[in-house]
Each structure stands twice: as C-alpha cells, then as structure tokens.
Short mmCIF file of C-alpha atoms in Angstrom, two decimals:
data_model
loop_
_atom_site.label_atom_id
_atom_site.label_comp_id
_atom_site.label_asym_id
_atom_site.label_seq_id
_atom_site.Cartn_x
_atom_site.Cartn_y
_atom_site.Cartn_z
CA UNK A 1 24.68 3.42 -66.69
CA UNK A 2 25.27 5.80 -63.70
CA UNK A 3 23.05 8.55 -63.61
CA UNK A 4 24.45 12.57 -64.30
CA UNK A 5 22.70 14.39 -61.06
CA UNK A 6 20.85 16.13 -63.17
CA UNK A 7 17.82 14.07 -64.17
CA UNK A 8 15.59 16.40 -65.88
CA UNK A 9 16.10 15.28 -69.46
CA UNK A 10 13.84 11.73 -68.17
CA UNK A 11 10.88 14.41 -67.76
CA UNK A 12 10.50 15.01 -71.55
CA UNK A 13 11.54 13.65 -74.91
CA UNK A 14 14.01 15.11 -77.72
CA UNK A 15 11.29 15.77 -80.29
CA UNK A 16 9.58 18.24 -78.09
CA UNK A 17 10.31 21.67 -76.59
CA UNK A 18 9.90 23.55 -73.18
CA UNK A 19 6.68 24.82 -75.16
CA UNK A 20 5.38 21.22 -75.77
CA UNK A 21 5.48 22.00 -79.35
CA UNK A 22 7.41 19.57 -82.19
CA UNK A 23 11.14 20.08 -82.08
CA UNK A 24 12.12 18.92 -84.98
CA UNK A 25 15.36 17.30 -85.41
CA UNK A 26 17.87 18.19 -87.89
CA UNK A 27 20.69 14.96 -87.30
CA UNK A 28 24.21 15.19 -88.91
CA UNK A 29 24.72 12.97 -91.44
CA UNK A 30 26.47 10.00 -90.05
CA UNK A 31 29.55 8.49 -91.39
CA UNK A 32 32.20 5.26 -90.01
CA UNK A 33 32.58 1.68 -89.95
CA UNK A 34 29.29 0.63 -87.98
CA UNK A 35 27.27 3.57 -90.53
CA UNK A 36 28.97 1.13 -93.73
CA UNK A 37 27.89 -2.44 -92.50
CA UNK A 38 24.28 -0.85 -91.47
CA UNK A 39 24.27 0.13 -94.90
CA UNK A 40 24.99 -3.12 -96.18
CA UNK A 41 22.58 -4.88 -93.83
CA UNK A 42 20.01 -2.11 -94.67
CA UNK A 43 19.70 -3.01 -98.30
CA UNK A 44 20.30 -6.67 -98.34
CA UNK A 45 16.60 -6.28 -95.79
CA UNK A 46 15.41 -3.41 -98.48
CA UNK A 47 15.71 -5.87 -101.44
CA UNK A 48 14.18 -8.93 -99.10
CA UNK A 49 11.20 -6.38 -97.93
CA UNK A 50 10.11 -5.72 -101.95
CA UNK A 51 11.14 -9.15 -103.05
CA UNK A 52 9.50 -11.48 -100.28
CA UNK A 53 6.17 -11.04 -101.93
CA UNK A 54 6.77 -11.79 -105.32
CA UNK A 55 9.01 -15.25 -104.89
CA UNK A 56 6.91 -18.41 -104.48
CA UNK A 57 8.21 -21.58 -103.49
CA UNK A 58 6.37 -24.87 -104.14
CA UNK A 59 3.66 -22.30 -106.04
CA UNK A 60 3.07 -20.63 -102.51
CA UNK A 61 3.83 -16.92 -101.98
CA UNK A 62 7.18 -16.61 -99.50
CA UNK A 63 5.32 -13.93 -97.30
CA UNK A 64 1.80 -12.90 -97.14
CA UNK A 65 -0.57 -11.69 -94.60
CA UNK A 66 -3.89 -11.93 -95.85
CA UNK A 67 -5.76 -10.85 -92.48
CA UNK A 68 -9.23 -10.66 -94.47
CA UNK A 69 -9.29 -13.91 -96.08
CA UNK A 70 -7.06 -15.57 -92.98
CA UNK A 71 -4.90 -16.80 -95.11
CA UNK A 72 -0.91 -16.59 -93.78
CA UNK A 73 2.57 -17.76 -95.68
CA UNK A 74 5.44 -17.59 -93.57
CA UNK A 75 8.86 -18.50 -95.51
CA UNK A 76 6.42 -20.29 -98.36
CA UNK A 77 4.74 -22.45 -95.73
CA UNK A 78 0.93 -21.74 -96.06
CA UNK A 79 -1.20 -21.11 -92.74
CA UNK A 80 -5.05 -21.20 -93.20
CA UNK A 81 -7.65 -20.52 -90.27
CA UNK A 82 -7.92 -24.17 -89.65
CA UNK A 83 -4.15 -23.77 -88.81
CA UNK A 84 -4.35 -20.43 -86.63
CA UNK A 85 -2.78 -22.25 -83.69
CA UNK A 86 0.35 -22.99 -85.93
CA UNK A 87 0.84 -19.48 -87.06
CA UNK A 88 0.00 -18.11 -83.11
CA UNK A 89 2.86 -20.07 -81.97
CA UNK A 90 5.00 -18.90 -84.93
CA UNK A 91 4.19 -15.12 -83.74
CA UNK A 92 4.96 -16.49 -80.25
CA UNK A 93 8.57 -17.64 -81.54
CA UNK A 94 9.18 -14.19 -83.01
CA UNK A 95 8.09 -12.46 -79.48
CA UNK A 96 10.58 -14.60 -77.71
CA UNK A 97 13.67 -14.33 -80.19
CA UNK A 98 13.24 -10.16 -80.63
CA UNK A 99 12.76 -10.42 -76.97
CA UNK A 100 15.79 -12.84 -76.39
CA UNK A 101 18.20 -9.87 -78.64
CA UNK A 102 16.98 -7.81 -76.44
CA UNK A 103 17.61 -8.84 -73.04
CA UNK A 104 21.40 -9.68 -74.85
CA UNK A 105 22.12 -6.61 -77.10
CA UNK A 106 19.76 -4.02 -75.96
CA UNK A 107 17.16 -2.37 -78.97
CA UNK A 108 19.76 -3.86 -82.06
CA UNK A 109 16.59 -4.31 -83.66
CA UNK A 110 15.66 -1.50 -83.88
CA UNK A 111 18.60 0.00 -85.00
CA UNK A 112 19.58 -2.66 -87.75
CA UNK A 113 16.58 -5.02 -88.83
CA UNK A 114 13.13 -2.24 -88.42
CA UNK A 115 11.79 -1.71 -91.60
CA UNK A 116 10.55 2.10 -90.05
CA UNK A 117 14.97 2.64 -89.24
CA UNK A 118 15.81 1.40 -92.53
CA UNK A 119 13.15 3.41 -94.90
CA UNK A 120 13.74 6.41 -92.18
CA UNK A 121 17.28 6.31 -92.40
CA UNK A 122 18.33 4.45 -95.74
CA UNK A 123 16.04 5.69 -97.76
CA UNK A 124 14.30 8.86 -97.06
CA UNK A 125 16.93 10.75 -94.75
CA UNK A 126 19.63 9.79 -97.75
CA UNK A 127 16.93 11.78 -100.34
CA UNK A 128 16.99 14.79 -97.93
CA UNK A 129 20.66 15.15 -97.39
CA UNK A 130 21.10 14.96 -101.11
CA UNK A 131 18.55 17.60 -101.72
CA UNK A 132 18.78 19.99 -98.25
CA UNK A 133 22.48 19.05 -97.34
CA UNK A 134 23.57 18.14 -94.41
CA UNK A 135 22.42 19.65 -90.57
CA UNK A 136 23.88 22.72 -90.72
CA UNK A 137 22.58 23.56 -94.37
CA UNK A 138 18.92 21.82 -93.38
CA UNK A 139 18.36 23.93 -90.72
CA UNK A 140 19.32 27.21 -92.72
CA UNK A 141 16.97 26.30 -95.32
CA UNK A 142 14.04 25.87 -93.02
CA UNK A 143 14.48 29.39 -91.53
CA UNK A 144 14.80 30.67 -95.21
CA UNK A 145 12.10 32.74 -97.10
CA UNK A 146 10.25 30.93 -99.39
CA UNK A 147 12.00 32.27 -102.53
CA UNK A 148 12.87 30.11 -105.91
CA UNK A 149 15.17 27.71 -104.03
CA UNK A 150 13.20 26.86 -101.07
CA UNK A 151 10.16 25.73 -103.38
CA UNK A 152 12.24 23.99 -105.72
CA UNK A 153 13.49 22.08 -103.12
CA UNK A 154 10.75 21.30 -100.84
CA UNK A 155 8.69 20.30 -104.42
CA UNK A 156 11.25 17.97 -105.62
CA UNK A 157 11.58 16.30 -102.50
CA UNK A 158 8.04 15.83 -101.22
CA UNK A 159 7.37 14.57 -105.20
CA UNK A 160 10.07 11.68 -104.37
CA UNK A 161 9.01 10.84 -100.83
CA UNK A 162 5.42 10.43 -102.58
CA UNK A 163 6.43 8.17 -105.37
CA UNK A 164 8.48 5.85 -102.53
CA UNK A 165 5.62 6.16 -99.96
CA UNK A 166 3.59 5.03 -103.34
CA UNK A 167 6.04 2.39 -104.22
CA UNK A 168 5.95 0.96 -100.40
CA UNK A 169 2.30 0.84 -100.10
CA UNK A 170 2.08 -1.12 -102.96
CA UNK A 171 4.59 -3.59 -101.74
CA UNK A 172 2.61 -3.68 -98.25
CA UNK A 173 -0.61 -4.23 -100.05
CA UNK A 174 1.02 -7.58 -102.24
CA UNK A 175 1.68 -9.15 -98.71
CA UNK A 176 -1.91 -8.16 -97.83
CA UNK A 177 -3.85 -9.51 -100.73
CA UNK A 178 -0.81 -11.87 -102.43
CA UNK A 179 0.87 -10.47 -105.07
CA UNK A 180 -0.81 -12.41 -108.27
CA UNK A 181 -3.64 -9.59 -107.12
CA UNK A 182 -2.03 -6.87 -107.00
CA UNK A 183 -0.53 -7.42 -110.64
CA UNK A 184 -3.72 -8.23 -112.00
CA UNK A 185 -5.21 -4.97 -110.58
CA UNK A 186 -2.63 -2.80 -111.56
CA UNK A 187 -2.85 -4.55 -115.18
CA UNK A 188 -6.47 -4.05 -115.18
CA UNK A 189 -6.63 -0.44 -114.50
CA UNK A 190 -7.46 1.04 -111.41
CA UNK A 191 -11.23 2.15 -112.46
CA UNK A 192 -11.48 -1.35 -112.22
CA UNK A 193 -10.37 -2.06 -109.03
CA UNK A 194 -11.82 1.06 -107.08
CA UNK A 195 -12.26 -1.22 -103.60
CA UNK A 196 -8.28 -1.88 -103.79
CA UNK A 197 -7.69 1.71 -104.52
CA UNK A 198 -8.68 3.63 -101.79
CA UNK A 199 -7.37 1.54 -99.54
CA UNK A 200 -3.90 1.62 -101.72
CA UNK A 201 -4.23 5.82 -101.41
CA UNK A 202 -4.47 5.49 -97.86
CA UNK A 203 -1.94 3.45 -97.22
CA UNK A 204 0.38 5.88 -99.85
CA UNK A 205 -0.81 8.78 -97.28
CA UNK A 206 0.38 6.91 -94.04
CA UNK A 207 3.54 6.28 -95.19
CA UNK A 208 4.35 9.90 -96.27
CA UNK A 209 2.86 11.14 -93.26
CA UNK A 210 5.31 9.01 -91.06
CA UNK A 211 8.31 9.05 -93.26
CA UNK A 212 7.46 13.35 -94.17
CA UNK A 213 6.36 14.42 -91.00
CA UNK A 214 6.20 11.83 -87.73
CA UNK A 215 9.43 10.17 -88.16
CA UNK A 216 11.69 9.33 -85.55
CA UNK A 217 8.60 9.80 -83.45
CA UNK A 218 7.26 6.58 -84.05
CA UNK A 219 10.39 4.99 -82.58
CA UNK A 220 9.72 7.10 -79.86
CA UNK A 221 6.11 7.56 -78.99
CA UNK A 222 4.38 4.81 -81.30
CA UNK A 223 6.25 1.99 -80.75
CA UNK A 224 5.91 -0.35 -77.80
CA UNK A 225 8.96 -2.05 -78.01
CA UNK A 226 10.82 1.27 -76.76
CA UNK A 227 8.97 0.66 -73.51
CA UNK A 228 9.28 -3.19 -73.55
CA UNK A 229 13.16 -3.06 -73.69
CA UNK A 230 12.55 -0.98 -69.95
CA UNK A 231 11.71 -4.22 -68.71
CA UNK A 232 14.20 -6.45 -70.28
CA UNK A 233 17.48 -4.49 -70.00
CA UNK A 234 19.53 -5.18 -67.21
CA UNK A 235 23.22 -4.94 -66.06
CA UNK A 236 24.52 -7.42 -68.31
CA UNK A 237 22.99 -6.06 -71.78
CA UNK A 238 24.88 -5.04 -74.35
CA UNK A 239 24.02 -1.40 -75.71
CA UNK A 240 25.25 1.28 -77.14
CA UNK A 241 26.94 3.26 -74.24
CA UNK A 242 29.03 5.97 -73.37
CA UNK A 243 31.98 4.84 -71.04
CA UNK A 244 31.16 7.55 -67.91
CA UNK A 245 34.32 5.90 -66.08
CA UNK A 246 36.81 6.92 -68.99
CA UNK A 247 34.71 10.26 -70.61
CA UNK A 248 34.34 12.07 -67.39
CA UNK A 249 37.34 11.26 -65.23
CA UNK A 250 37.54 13.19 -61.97
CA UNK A 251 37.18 16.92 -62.71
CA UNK A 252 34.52 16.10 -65.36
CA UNK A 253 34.10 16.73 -69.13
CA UNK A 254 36.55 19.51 -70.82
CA UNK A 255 36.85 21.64 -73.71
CA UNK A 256 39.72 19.75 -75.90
CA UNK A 257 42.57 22.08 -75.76
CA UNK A 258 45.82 21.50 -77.71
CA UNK A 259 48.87 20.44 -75.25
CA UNK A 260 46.93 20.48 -72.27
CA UNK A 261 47.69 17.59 -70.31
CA UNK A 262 44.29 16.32 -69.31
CA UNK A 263 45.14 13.46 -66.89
CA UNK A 264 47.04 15.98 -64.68
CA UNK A 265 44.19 17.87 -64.36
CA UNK A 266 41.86 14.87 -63.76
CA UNK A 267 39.74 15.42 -66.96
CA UNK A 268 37.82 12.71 -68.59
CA UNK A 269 38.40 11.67 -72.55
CA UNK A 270 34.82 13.36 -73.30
CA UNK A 271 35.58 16.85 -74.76
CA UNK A 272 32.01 17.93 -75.01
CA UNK A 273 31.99 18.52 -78.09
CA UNK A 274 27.81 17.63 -78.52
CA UNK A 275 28.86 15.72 -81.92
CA UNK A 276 27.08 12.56 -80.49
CA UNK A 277 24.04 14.55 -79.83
CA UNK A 278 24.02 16.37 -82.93
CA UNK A 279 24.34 13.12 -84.97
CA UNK A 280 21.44 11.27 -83.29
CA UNK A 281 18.39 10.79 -85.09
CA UNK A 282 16.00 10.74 -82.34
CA UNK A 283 18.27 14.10 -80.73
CA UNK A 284 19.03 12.62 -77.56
CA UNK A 285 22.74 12.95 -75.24
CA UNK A 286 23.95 9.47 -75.21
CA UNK A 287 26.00 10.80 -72.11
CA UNK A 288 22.76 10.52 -70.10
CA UNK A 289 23.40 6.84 -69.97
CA UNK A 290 20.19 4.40 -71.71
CA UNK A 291 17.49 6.22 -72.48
CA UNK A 292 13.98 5.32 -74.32
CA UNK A 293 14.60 7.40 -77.23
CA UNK A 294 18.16 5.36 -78.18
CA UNK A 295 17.63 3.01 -81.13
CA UNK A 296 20.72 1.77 -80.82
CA UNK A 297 21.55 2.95 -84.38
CA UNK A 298 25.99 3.75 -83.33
CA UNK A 299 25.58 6.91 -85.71
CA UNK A 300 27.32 8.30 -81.65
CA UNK A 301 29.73 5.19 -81.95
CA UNK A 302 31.20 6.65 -85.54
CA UNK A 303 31.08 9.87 -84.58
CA UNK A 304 33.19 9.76 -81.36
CA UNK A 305 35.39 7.60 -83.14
CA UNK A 306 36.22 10.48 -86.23
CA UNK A 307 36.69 12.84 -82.62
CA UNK A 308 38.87 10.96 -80.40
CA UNK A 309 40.95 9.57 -83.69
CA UNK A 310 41.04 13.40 -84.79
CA UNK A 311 42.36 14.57 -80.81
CA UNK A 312 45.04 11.18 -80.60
CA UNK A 313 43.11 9.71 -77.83
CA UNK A 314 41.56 5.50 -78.30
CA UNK A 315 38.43 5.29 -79.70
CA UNK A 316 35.34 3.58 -77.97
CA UNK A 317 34.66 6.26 -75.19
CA UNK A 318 31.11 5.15 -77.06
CA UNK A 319 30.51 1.26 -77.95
CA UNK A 320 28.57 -1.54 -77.33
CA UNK A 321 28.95 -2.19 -73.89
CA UNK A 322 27.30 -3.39 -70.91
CA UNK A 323 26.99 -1.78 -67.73
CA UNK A 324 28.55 -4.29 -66.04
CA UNK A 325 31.66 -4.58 -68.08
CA UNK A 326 32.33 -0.43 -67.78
CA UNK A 327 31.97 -0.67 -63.81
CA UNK A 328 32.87 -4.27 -63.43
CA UNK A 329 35.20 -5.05 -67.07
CA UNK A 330 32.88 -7.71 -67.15
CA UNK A 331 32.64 -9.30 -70.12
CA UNK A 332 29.73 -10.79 -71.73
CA UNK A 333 28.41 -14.40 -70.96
CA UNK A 334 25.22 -16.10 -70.88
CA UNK A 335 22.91 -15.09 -67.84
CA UNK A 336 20.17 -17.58 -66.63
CA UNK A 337 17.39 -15.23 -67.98
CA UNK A 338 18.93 -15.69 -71.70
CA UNK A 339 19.16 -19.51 -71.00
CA UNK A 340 15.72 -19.52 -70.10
CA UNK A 341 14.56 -17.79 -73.32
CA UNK A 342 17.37 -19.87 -75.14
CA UNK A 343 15.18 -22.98 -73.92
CA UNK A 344 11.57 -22.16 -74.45
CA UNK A 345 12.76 -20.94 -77.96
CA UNK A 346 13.61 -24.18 -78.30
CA UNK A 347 11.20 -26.06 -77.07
CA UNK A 348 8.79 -24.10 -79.43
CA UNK A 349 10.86 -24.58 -82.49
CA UNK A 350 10.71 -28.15 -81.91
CA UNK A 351 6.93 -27.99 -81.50
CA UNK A 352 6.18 -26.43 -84.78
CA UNK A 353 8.52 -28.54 -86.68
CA UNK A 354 6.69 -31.66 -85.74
CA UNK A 355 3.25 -29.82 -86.30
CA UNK A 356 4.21 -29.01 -89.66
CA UNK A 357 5.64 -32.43 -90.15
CA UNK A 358 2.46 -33.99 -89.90
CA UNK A 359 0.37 -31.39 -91.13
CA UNK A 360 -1.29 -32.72 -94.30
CA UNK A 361 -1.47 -31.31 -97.44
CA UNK A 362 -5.52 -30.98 -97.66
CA UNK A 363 -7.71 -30.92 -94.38
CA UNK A 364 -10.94 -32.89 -94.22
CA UNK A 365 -14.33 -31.89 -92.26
CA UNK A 366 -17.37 -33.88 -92.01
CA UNK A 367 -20.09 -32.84 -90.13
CA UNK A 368 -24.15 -33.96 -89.28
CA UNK A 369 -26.34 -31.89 -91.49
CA UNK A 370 -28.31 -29.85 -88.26
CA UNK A 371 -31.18 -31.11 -87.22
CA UNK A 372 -30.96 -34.66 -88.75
CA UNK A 373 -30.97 -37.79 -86.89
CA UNK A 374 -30.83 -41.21 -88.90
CA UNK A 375 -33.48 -42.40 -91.55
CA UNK A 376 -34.75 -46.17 -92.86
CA UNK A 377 -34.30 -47.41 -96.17
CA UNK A 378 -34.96 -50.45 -97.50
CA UNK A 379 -34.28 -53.75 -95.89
CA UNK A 380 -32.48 -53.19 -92.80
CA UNK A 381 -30.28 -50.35 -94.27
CA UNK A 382 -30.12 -47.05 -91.85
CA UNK A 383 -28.74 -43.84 -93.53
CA UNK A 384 -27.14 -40.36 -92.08
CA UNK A 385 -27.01 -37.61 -93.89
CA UNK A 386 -23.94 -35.52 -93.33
CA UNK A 387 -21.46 -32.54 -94.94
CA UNK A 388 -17.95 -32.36 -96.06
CA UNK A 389 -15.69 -29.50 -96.49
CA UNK A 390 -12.73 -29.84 -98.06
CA UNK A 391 -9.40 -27.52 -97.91
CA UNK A 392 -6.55 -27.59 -99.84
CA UNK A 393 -3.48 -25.54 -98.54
CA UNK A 394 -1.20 -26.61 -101.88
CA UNK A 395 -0.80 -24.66 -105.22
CA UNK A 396 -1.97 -27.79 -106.51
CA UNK A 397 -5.30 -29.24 -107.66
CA UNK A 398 -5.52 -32.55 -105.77
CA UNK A 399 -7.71 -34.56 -108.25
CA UNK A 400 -9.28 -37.99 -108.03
CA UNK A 401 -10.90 -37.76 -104.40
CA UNK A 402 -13.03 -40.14 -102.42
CA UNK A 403 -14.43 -41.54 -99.30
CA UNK A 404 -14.03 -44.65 -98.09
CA UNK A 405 -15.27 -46.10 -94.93
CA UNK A 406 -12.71 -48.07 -92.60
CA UNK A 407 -13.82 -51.52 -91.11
CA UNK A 408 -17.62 -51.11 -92.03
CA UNK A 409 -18.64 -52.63 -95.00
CA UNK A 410 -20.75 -49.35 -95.50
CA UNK A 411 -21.50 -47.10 -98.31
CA UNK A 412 -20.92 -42.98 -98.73
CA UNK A 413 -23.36 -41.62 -101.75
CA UNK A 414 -22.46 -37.74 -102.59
CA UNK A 415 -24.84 -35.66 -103.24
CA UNK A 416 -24.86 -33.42 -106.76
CA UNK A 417 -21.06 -34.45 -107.31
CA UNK A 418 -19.49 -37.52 -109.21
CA UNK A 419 -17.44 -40.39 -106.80
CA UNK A 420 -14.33 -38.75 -107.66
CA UNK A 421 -14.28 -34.93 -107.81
CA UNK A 422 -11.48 -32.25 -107.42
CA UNK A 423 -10.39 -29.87 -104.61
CA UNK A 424 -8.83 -26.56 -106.49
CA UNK A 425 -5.62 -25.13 -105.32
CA UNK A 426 -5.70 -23.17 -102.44
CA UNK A 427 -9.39 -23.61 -102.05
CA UNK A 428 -12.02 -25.70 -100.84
CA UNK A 429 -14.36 -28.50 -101.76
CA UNK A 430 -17.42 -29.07 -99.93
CA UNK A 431 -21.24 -30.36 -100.36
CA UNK A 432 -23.14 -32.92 -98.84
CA UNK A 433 -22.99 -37.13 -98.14
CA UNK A 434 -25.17 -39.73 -97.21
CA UNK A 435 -23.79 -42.59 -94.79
CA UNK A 436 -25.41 -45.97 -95.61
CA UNK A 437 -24.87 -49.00 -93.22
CA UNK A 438 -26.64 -51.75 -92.40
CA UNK A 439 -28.25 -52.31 -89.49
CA UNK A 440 -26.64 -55.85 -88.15
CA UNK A 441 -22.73 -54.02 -88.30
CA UNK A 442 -23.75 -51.09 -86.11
CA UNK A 443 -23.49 -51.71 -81.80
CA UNK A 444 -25.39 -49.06 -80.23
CA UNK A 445 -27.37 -45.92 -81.09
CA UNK A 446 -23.85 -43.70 -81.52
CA UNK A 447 -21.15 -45.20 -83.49
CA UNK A 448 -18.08 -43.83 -84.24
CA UNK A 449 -17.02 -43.83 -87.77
CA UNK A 450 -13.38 -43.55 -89.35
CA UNK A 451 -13.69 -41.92 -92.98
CA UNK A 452 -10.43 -42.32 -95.11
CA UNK A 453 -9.77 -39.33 -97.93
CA UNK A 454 -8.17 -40.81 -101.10
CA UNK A 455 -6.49 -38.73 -104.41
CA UNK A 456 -6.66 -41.86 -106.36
CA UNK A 457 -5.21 -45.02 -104.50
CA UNK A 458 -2.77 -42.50 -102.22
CA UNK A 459 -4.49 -41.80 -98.68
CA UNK A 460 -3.96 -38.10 -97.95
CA UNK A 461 -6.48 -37.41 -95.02
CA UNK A 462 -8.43 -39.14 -92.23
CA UNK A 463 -11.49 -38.01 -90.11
CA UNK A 464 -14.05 -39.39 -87.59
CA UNK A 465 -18.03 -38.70 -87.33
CA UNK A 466 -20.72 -40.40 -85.46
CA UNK A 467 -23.17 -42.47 -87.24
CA UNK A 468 -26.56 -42.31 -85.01
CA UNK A 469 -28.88 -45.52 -85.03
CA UNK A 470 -32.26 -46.55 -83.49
CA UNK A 471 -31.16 -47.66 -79.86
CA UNK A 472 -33.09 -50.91 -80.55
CA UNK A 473 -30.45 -51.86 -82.63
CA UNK A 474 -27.87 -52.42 -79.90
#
C-alpha cells in the first residue's frame, strides 16, 4: 500500500517502547461479522486440535508425531522411517499450499487456521475479558494497587490459564507418544510414569509462558512465517487493507464532525478515530499500509465497519483488498506465480497418491549376515546365511508368513522360528535365514535372488538379495 511519509513506525515493533522495554498490549475486544465466522471456524479447528488424536481409522491414530520412535500418521495413514521420503514430500505439500494462500490472500493463516491465534484469541483472551473486562477496564486494573480485587483476579485467572495450558500439553503430548499412551499413563498414576512427567510439566510451563506472558509476540518475533510472507506478497495479494485512496482524500484524515461537509473540504472517510489500532492484537496502525506485525485477524475490518455505519458513511474503508485493486480497481485473478504453485501442488499430490497406492501393507528386508560369504554342505548344496527384518505398518497382526524363493528350486531354513511365524501390529519381525541352493542352478559367483513374502497363500511383499557362490561354479 502507499507509504505515509513518515516511516518511522518500520524501525520498531508494537510490543516494545522508545525504552526497548515490553509494551504490553491491552486490545479492545473485537466484535462484527468477520469476529462471528472466526469464531465459528475457531472452534470447529479447537474441537479437531483435541479430537485428532484420539480418533483412529483402520486401528491407526488420525494424527501423531512420534519424532522419537519415527513413527508419523497423517489423516490415519501411517508413515514409518522406512517411509521418511513419503512423509518429507507430505511436509513439502503443506509448505507449498500455506505458501500458495499466501502469495493469494496474504497471512489468512495466520489469522484463521494457527493454533497460537486461536488459543491466543479464542480461548485465553475470551478468559481475560471475562475476568479483567474489556481495554479500558484491563488497563485500569494493571495500574491498580494490589488490594482484595486485584489478587482475586489475577489468582483466578492465572489458576485457569494453568489448567488449559495443562489441558493443551496433554493433548500435544497424545500426538507425540499416540494417545493409547498417554491414557495408560494417566490411568497408571504419574509416580509411575515419572519419564513422561517432566516432560508433560514442561510442556504445561511453555504454554502458560506463551499464552500468560509472550503472546502476540510469537506472531511477531518467533514466527518465521511473518518474515516469509515479505517475500511472497506482492501487488496482487489479497490482505487486510486500509483503502488510503478513499480514508485520506486530499486534505487528509479529519476529526468526524456532525454536518460538516467533508468532500467540500477534501477530507478523506478516515476520521482518526485510532479504533483500528486500539482493537489490534499485535497494537499496530493498519493505516501504515502491510506491515509484519498484521495477522490478518479483520478485528480493524469490524471495527471500522461499527464506525463508518455509526457516522452514515459505506463501510470497507478497511477490507480484504489488494493493492492493485485500491490503485488500479483491479480485481482478483490468477497470476502466473499462483499457477505455478497451483501446478507443482499438483504434480506432488499426484506423486504421493501413487506412492501410497503401491505402498504395501508390511515392508520386507533381507540382508547378508556381515562378514559371511557362502558355505558347502553336503553333496553339491552351497548355503548363505542371511537376516530378515520385518515391518508391519497395519493395526493388524499379519499371521501365517513365509519365504519362498522365485524360479530356483531352492530352500530358505529360519533360524530359532517355526516356517510360519507372525509380524505384530505396528511392529517388526526379524531374525536370521539360511539360503540353500544347489550348485548346478546357480550361473556365476553373484546371483541375484527374488524372495516372495506370503500371509498364508496371499503374496503381500517382494525383495531381492544376492546369493554368492564359488566362481568355479560358473
């Protein structure tokens, strides 16, 4: 947006003051159509976030991150290390799509879908307006003397952001661990989990430190994506934005006065009334044009709305906008940078789709035992011994499995397990096997072997080794 001649509020942030000390920010509580559907989308994301990790589909957890154990399930489809490149380019697809509503809408991510908005603003800002009050009444109670309502106060509503922060830590620790933990070890005791617990107080401590104390400064100084969006905005982005062209006119901003004609005197819409500003949660002038700290939350939208509907003048001097379309009336269309995103998006969608298409349900490993070659048995037989592992990414036990060799008439002898033996759900088989072919089948001192996996008569996996033979068998 164009650019006030003054520039000096790009040389410092909202949250801090010409002493470099916190400034902390007391917003008005916002109120309006766009406040309503946030609401709306807020908890519909609120009741996803703490229900995600207790549904299971097919037996497998919707969402967990197990970064310990490597072990990921995104929407119920599980990931194990052997499948890392499968969940990078799922990470890769959610780069490129926040990145795509980006370069089209500006930070609406930030502003709708982050969990850190939603708890910030949903949750915990809701608790302190119905505790402090609003703006004006927060900011008289923090200059107040700690007397009987002060402490009652501040008590009851650090006790509640606790509890949440509590309540939230234990929902980010089920998508850590899986949730089937976490219930066990919360019906076990927590003497009897002590290694889960500390980690579980920590967490409880970061979250009440953001959410009491750092707040909007995480959307501010923490995040990266504030600095990211720098790079992808451009003319043609829709953000929230303040219509310069129609606020400030010819003669500027003005004090709203009744029966003043303002066109006559070349006045813009904008009565300077600081309403936007005081309403922002991250305490920034939206009148500056885009700025870092902007979240892209329209509490300003609402707000200028309840002004210019309360003066008789249209609303939308703020809206979602482009730059483009308030210098140009341009409206929004498809650039060649979105098409491009549009495209690889895509393209990568496609990719995984067919990965996970022929992904199979258990994942086979055989591998020469280090440091053995081949050995003679009797007659003309020559063995190799090698080992298997085994992985089974289904809630179910695949029972009945065995080895079979393809176009060699060949044996495969386990070693301390039965023919037949199970792989556990979500876990792993593995031990040790001993090829057996005879000599007159094999052409050369390296031949390369094609072992079939069977559950019963059903072939569920296939894997090559290389069966190593005297060269003077060639």
């Amino acid at each position: 947006m164009e650019a006030p001649e003054n520039e000096s509020f790009r040389d410092s942030i909202g949250t801090i003051n010409e002493e470099g000390k916190r400034a902390w920010v007391y917003p008005k509580k916002p109120s309006g159509k766009y406040y309503e559907k946030r609401k709306i989308v807020s908890y519909i994301l609120l009741v996803f976030l703490f229900a995600a990790p207790f549904i299971k589909i097919n037996g497998n957890q919707f969402l967990m991150f197990n970064i310990l154990e490597r072990r990921y399930n995104i929407f119920s489809f599980p990931f194990w290390p052997q499948d890392f490149h499968l969940f990078v380019i799922s990470m890769i697809i959610g780069v490129i799509f926040i990145a795509l509503f980006t370069v089209s809408f500006g930070r609406i991510f930030c502003g709708w879908i982050c969990p850190q908005t939603i708890f910030m603003e949903m949750v915990f800002r809701r608790i302190e307006y119905w505790i402090d009050g609003d703006r004006n009444k927060q900011r008289k109670l923090d200059r107040q003397k700690w007397d009987a309502e002060k402490i009652r106060k501040r008590l009851l509503k650090w006790f509640i952001f606790l509890v949440i922060s509590f309540l939230i830590a234990n929902v980010f620790l089920a998508y850590l661990i899986g949730s089937d933990k976490l219930i066990k070890y919360v019906t076990d005791g927590p003497l009897e989990h002590l290694g889960t617990m500390f980690p579980l107080i920590i967490f409880t401590a970061v979250f009440y430190f953001v959410f009491a104390w750092f707040r909007e400064q995480v959307c501010i100084i923490a995040c990266p994506y504030g600095r990211l969006q720098g790079v992808l905005l451009d003319n043609k982005s829709i953000v929230v934005a303040y219509d310069h062209k129609r606020g400030e006119g010819e003669s500027g901003r003005k004090k709203f006065r009744k029966n003043e004609d303002r066109k006559e005197l070349g006045h813009g819409d904008c009565i300077d009334c600081l309403q936007c500003v005081h309403v922002c949660p991250t305490n920034i002038d939206i009148r500056n044009g885009t700025q870092l700290e902007c979240v892209n939350c329209t509490a300003c939208i609402d707000e200028c709305d309840h002004i210019m509907e309360s003066i008789n003048l249209p609303k939308g001097l703020i809206r979602y906008a482009s730059e483009n379309e308030i210098e140009k009336k341009e409206k929004f269309k498809l650039t060649a940078r979105m098409k491009g995103y549009i495209a690889v998006l895509i393209i990568l969608i496609g990719v995984l789709a067919g990965m996970l298409s022929l992904r199979n349900d258990i994942e086979a490993r055989v591998l020469r035992l280090p440091g053995q070659l081949y050995e003679h048995k009797e007659g003309t037989i020559i063995s190799n011994v090698f080992t298997y592992k085994l992985v089974n990414k289904t809630s179910k036990n695949i029972e009945n499995i065995s080895f079979k060799l393809r176009k060699y008439k060949g044996e495969i002898k386990l070693v301390s397990a039965a023919n037949n033996f199970v792989v556990p759900e979500q876990g792993l088989a593995e031990g040790t096997l001993f090829i057996e072919i005879d000599k007159n089948e094999l052409k050369g001192d390296k031949n390369k072997l094609t072992i079939d996996v069977y559950s019963g008569d059903t072939l569920i996996e296939t894997t090559t080794v290389n069966f190593l033979a005297p060269r003077s068998y060639n």
